[in-house]
mmCIF file of C-alpha atoms in Angstrom:
data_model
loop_
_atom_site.group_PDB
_atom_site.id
_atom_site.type_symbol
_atom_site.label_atom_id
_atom_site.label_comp_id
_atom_site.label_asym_id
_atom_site.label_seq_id
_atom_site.Cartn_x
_atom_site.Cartn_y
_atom_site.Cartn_z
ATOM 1 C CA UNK A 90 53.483 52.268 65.410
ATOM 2 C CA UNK A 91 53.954 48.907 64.469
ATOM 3 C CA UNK A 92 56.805 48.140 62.334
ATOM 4 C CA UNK A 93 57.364 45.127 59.799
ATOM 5 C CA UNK A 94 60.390 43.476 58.702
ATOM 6 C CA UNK A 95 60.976 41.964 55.006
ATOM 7 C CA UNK A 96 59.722 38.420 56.528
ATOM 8 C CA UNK A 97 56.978 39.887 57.574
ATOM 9 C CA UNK A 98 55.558 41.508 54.535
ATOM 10 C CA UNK A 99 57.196 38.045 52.862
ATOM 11 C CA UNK A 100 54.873 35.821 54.832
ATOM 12 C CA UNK A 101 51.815 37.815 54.023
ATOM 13 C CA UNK A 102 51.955 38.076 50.381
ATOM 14 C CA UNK A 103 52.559 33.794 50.679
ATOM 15 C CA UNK A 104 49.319 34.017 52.701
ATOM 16 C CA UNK A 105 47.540 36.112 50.388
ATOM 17 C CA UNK A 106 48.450 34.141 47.372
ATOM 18 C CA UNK A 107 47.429 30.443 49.131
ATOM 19 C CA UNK A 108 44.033 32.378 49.516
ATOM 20 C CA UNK A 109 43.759 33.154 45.824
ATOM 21 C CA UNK A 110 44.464 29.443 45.153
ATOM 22 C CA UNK A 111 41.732 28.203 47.376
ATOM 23 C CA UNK A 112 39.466 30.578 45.823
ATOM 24 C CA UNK A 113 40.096 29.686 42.311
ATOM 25 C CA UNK A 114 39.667 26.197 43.295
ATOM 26 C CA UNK A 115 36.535 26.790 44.911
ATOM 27 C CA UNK A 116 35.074 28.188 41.719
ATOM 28 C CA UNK A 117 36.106 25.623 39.623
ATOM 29 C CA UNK A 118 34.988 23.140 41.541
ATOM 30 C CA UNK A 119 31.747 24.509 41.890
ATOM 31 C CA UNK A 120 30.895 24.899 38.542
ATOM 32 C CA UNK A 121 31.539 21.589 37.064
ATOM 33 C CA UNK A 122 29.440 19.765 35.953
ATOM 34 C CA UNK A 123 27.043 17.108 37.874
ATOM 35 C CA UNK A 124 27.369 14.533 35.580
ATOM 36 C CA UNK A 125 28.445 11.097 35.917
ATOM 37 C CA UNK A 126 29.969 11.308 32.776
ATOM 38 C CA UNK A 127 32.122 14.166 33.316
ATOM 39 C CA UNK A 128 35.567 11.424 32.594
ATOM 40 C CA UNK A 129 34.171 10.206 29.370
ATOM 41 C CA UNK A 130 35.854 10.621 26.282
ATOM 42 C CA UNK A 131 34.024 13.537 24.350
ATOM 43 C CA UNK A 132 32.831 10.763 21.621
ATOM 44 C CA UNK A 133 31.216 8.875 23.856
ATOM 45 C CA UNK A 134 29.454 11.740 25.409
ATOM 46 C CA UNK A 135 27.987 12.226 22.205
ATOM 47 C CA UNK A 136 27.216 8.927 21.351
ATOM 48 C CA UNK A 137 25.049 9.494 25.247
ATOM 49 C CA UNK A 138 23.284 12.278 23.766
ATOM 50 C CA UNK A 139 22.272 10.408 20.670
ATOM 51 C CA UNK A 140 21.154 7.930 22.620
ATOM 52 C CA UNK A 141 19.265 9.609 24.784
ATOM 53 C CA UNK A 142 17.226 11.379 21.715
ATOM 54 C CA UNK A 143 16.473 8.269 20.558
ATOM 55 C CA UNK A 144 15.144 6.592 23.770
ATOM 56 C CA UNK A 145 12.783 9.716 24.044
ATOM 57 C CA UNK A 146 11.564 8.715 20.300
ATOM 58 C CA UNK A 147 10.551 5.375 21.802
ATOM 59 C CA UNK A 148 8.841 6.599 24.027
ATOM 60 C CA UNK A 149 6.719 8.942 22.526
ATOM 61 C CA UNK A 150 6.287 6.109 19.308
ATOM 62 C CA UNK A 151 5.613 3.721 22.437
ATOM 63 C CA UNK A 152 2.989 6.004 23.773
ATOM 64 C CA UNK A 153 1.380 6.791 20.303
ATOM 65 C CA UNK A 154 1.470 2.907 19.327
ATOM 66 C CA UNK A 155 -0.570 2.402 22.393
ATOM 67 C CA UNK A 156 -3.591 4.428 21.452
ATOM 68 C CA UNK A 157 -5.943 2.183 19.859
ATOM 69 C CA UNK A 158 -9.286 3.759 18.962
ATOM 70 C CA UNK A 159 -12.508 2.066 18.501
ATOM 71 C CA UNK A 160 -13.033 1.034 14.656
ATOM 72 C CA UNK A 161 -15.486 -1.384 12.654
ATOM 73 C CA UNK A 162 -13.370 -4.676 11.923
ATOM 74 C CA UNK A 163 -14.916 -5.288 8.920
ATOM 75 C CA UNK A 164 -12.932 -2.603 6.958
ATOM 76 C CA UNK A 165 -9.687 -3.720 8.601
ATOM 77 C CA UNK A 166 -7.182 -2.703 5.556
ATOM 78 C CA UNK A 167 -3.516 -4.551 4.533
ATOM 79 C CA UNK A 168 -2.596 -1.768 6.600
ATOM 80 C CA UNK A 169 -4.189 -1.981 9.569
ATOM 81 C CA UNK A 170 -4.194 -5.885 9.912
ATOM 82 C CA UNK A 171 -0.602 -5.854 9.404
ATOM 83 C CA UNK A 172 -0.048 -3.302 12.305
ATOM 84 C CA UNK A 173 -2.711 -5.024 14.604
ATOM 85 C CA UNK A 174 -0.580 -8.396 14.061
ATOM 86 C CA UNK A 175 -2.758 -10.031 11.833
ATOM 87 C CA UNK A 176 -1.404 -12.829 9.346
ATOM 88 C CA UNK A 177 -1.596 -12.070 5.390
ATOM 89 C CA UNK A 178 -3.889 -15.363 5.337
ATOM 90 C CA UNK A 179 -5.995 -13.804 8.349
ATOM 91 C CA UNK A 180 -6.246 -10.452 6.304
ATOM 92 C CA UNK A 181 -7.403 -11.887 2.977
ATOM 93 C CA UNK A 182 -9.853 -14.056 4.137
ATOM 94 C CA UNK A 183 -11.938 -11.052 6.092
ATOM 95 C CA UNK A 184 -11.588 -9.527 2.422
ATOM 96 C CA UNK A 185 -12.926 -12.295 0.400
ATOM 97 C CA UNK A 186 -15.548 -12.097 2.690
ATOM 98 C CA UNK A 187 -16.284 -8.488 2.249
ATOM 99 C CA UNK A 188 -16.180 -8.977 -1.586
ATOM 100 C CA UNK A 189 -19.535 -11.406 -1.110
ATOM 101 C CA UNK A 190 -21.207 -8.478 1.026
ATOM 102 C CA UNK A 191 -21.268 -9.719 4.154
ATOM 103 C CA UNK A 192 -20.355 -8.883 7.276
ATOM 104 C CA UNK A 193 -19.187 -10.309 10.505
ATOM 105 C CA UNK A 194 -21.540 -8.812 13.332
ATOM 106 C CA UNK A 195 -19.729 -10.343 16.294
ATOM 107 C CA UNK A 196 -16.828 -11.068 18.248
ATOM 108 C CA UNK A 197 -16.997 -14.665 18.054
ATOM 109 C CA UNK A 198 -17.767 -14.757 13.796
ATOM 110 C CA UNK A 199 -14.985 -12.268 13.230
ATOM 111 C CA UNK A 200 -12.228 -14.781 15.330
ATOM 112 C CA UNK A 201 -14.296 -17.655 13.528
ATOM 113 C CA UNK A 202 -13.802 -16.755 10.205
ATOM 114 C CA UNK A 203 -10.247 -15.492 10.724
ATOM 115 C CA UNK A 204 -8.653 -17.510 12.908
ATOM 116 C CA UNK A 205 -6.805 -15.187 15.168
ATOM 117 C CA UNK A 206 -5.856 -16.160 18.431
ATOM 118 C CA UNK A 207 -7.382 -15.884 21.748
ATOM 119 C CA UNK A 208 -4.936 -13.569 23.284
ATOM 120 C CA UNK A 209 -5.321 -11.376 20.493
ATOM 121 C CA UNK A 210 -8.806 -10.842 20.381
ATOM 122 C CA UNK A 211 -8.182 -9.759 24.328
ATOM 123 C CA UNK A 212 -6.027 -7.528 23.301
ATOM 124 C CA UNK A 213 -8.190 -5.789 20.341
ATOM 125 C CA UNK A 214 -11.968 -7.602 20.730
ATOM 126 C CA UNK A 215 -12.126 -4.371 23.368
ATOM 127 C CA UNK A 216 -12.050 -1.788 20.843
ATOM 128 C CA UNK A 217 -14.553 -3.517 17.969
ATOM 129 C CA UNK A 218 -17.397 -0.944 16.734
ATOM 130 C CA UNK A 219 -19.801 -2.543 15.263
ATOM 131 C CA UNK A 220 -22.883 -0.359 13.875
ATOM 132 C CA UNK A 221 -25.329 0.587 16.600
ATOM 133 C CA UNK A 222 -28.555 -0.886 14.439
ATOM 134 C CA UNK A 223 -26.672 -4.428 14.549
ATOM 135 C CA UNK A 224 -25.209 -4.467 18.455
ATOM 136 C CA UNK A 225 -28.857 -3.028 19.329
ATOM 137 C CA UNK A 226 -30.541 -5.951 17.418
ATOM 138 C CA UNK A 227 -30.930 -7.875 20.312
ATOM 139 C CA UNK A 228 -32.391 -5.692 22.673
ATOM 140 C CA UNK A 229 -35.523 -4.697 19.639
ATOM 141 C CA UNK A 230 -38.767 -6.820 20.205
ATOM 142 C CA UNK A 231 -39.946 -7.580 17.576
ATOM 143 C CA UNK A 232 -42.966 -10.522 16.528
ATOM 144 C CA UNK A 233 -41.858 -13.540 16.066
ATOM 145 C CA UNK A 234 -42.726 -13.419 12.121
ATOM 146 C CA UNK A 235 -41.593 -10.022 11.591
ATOM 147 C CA UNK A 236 -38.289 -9.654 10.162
ATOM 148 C CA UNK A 237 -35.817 -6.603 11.412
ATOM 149 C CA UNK A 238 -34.634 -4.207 9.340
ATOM 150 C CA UNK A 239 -31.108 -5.703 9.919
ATOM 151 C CA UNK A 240 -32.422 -9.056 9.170
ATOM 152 C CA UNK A 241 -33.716 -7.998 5.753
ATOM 153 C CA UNK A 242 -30.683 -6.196 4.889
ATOM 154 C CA UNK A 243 -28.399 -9.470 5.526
ATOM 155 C CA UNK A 244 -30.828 -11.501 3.328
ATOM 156 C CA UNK A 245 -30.576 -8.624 0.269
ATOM 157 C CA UNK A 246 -27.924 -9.515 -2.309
ATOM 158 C CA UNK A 247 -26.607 -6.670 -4.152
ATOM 159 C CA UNK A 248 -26.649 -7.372 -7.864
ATOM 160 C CA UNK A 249 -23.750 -6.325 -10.068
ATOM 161 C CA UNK A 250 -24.856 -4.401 -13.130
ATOM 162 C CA UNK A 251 -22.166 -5.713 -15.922
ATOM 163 C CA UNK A 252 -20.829 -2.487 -17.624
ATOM 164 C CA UNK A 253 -18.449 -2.458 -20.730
ATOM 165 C CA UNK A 254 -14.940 -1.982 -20.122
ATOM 166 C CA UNK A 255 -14.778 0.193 -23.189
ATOM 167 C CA UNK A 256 -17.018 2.977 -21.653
ATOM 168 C CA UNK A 257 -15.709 2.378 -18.058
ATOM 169 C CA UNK A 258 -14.755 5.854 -16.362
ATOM 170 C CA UNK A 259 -11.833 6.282 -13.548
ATOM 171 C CA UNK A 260 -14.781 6.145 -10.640
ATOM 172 C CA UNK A 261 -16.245 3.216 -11.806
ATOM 173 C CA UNK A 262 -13.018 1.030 -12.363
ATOM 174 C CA UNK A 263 -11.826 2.381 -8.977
ATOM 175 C CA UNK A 264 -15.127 0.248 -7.006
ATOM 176 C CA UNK A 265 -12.960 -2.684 -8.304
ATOM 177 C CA UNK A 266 -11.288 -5.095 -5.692
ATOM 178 C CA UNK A 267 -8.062 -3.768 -5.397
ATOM 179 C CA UNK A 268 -7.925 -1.193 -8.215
ATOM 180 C CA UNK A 269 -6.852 2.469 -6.997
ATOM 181 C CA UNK A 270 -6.550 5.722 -8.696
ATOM 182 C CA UNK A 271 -3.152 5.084 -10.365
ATOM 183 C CA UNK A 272 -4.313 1.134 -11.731
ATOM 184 C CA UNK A 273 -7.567 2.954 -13.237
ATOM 185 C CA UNK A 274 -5.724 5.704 -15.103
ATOM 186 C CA UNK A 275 -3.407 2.684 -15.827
ATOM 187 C CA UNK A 276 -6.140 0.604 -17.879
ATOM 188 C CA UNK A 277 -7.690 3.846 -19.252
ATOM 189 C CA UNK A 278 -4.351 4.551 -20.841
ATOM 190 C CA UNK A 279 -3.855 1.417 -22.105
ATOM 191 C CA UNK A 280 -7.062 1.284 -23.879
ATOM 192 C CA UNK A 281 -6.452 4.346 -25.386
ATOM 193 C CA UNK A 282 -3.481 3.237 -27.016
ATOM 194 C CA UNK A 283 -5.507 0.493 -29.082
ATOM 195 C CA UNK A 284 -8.662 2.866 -28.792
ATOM 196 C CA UNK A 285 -10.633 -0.238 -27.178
ATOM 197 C CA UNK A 286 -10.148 -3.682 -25.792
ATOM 198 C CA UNK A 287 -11.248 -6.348 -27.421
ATOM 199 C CA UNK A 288 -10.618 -9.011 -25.433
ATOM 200 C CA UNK A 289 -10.597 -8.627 -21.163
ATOM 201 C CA UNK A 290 -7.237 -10.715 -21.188
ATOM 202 C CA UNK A 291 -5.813 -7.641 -22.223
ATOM 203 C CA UNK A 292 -5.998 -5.971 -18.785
ATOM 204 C CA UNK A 293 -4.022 -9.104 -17.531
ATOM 205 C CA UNK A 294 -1.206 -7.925 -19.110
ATOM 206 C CA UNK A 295 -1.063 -4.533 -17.403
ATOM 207 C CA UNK A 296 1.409 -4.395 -14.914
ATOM 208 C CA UNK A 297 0.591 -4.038 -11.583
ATOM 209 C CA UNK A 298 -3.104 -5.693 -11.499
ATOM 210 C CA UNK A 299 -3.466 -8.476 -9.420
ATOM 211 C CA UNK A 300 -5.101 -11.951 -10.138
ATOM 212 C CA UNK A 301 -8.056 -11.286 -7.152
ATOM 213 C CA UNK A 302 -8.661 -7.445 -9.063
ATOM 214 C CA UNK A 303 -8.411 -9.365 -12.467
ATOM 215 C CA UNK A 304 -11.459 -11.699 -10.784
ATOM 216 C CA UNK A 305 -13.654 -8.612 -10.109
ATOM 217 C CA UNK A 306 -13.646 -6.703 -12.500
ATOM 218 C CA UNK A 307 -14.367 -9.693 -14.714
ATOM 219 C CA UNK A 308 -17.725 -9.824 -12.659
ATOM 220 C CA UNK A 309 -18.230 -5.917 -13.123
ATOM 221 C CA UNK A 310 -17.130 -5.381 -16.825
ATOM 222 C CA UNK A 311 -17.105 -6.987 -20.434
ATOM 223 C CA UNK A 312 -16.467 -6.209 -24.118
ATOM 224 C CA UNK A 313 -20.092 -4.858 -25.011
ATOM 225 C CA UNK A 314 -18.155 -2.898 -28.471
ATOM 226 C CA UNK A 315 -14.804 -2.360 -29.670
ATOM 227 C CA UNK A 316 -15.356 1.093 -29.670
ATOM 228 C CA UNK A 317 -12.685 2.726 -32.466
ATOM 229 C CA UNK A 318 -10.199 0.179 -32.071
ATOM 230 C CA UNK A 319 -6.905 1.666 -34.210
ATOM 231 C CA UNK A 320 -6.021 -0.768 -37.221
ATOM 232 C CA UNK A 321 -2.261 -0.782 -38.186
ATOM 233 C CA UNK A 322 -1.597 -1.673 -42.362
ATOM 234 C CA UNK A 323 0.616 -4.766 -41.491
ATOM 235 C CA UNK A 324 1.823 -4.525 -44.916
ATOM 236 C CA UNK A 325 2.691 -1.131 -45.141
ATOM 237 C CA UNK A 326 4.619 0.121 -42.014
ATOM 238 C CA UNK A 327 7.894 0.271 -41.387
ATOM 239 C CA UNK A 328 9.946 -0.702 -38.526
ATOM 240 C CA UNK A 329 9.953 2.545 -36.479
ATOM 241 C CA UNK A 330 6.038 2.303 -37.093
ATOM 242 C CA UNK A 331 5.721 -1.020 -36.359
ATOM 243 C CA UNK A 332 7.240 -1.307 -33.250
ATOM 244 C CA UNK A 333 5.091 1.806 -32.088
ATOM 245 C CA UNK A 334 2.196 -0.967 -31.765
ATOM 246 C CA UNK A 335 1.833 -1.997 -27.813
ATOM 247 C CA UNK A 336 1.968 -5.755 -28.252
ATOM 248 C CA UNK A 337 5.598 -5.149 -30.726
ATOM 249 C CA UNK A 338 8.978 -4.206 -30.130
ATOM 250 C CA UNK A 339 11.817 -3.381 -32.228
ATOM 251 C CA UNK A 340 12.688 -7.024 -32.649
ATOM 252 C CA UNK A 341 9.238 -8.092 -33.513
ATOM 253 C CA UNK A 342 8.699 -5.135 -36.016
ATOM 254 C CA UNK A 343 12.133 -6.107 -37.664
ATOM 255 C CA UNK A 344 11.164 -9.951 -38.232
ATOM 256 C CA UNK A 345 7.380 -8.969 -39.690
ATOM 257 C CA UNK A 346 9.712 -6.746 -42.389
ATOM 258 C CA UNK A 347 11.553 -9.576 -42.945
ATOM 259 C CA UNK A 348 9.495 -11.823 -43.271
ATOM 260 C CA UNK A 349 7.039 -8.892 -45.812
ATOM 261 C CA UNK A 350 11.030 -8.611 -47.965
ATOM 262 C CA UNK A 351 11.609 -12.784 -48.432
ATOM 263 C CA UNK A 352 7.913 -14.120 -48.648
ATOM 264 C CA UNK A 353 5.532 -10.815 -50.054
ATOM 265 C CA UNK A 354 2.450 -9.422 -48.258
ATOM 266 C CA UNK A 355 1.208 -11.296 -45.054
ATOM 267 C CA UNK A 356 -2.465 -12.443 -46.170
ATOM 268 C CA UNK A 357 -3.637 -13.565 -43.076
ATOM 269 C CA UNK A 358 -2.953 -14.671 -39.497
ATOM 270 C CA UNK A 359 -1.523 -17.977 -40.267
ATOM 271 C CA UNK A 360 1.350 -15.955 -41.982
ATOM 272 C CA UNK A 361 2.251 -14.437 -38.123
ATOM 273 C CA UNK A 362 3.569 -17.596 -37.168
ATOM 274 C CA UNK A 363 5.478 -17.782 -39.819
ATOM 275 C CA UNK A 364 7.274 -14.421 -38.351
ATOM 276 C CA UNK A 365 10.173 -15.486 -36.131
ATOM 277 C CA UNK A 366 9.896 -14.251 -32.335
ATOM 278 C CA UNK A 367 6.045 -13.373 -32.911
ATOM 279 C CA UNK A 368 3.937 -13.472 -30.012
ATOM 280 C CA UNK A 369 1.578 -16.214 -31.072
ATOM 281 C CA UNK A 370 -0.032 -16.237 -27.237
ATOM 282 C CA UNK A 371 -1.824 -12.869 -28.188
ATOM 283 C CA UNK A 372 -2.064 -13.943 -31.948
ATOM 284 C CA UNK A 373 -5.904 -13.690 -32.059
ATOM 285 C CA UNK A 374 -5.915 -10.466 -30.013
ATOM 286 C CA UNK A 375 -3.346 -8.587 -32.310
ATOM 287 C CA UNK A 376 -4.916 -9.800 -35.534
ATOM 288 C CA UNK A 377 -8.474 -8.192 -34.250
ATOM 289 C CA UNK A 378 -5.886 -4.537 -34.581
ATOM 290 C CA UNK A 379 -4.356 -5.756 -38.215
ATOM 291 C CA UNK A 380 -5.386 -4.243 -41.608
ATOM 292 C CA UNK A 381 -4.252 -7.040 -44.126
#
């Protein structure tokens, strides 16, 4: 029987505890992490994992971006020009041709009659769709004094029927140049308030509608009746009535009472520019709303 002495069983529990520590270094080193980044301050590890999201955002934008699909150039909108690199100049002058009714059937009279560059029209020429009865045109064989069908439609002008302004519904102001949904309701409103134009500067003073929408929808609209235009009794309101009327304010309404208190009734338009701080530009608009 094999006996041990105290430095015996002294050395073996050393040896047994140096193999603990090797083990629980093993383990830990095993299961740290791969990273290259292990040393970094936690803050800046997070700032990498921000990062990181955001490249893969780029990358998917990048690869969405990149997807161009085939489309007719001639309804290229603000939009789309802007996004396909196009100049505001560039943009507005396929537009003003659009608002005559034609169309550019071509590479070469689209980059002709905007201007943009060769290397873009490599880059984007590729995905123009033009209707098949126009790229097809060529290829028909027709007589030589028989015109196509295409041919006959370039040659047709559509003609404008002029509608009044007063009777205009939310559809048909909408077919204006640059009038939406929110501009129609916008000039419907304001003709309720006076319960009818009577002059088409009026809609030049709505907010919002620009100078090339004021141009066509002078083409498409006029004042064909005033409708029931609401008077306002100049003489009689007071200033909280007054300044109720679109073209006053409180200012305005004050200065017409005024005026009514120091001189008597107002007799005619002359008087208004007596009034101080009167809007004389709109003079002969506001007097066709005046009950003397």
């Amino acid at each position: 029987m094999i006996k041990f002495s105290k430095g015996h069983y002294f050395g073996i529990a050393i040896l047994l505890i140096l193999v603990g520590v090797l083990q629980i270094n093993l383990y830990w080193f095993t299961h740290q992490p791969s990273s290259e980044n292990v040393n970094l301050p936690q803050e800046e590890k997070n700032w990498l994992l921000q990062q990181n999201g955001i490249d893969s955002l780029k990358e998917v934008n990048q690869e969405n971006t990149a997807k161009i699909h085939p489309f007719n150039p001639n309804f290229i909108s603000d939009y789309k020009g802007y996004k396909l690199g196009m100049t505001v100049v560039q943009i507005d002058k396929l537009h003003n041709f659009r608002k005559q009714n034609k169309y550019v059937n071509s590479n070469s009279e689209f980059q002709q009659l905007t201007g943009v560059s060769n290397d873009w029209m490599k880059k984007y020429a590729p995905y123009f769709k033009f209707p098949d009865w126009v790229t097809n045109k060529v290829s028909n064989k027709y007589p030589s004094n028989f015109e196509s069908k295409y041919e006959k439609f370039e040659k047709k002008e559509i003609k404008i029927v002029v509608q009044d302004i007063n009777t205009a519904s939310q559809v048909e102001l909408e077919k204006v140049y640059m009038i939406g949904e929110k501009l129609a309701l916008k000039i419907i409103a304001e003709r309720e308030k006076f319960g009818g134009f009577s002059n088409m500067e009026q809609i030049s003073f709505i907010w919002g509608i620009s100078p090339e929408a004021i141009e066509d929808l002078n083409k498409r609209f006029e004042i064909k009746s005033l409708g029931n235009i609401k008077k306002i009794k100049i003489n009689e309101l007071s200033i909280k009535e007054l300044q109720q009327f679109p073209y006053f304010n409180y200012t305005i309404a004050k200065n017409i009472v005024t005026y009514r208190s120091m001189n008597g009734e107002i007799k005619n338009i002359e008087d208004l520019t007596n009034v101080k701080q009167f809007p004389v530009e709109k003079l002969k608009i506001i007097a066709v709303y005046l009950e003397f």
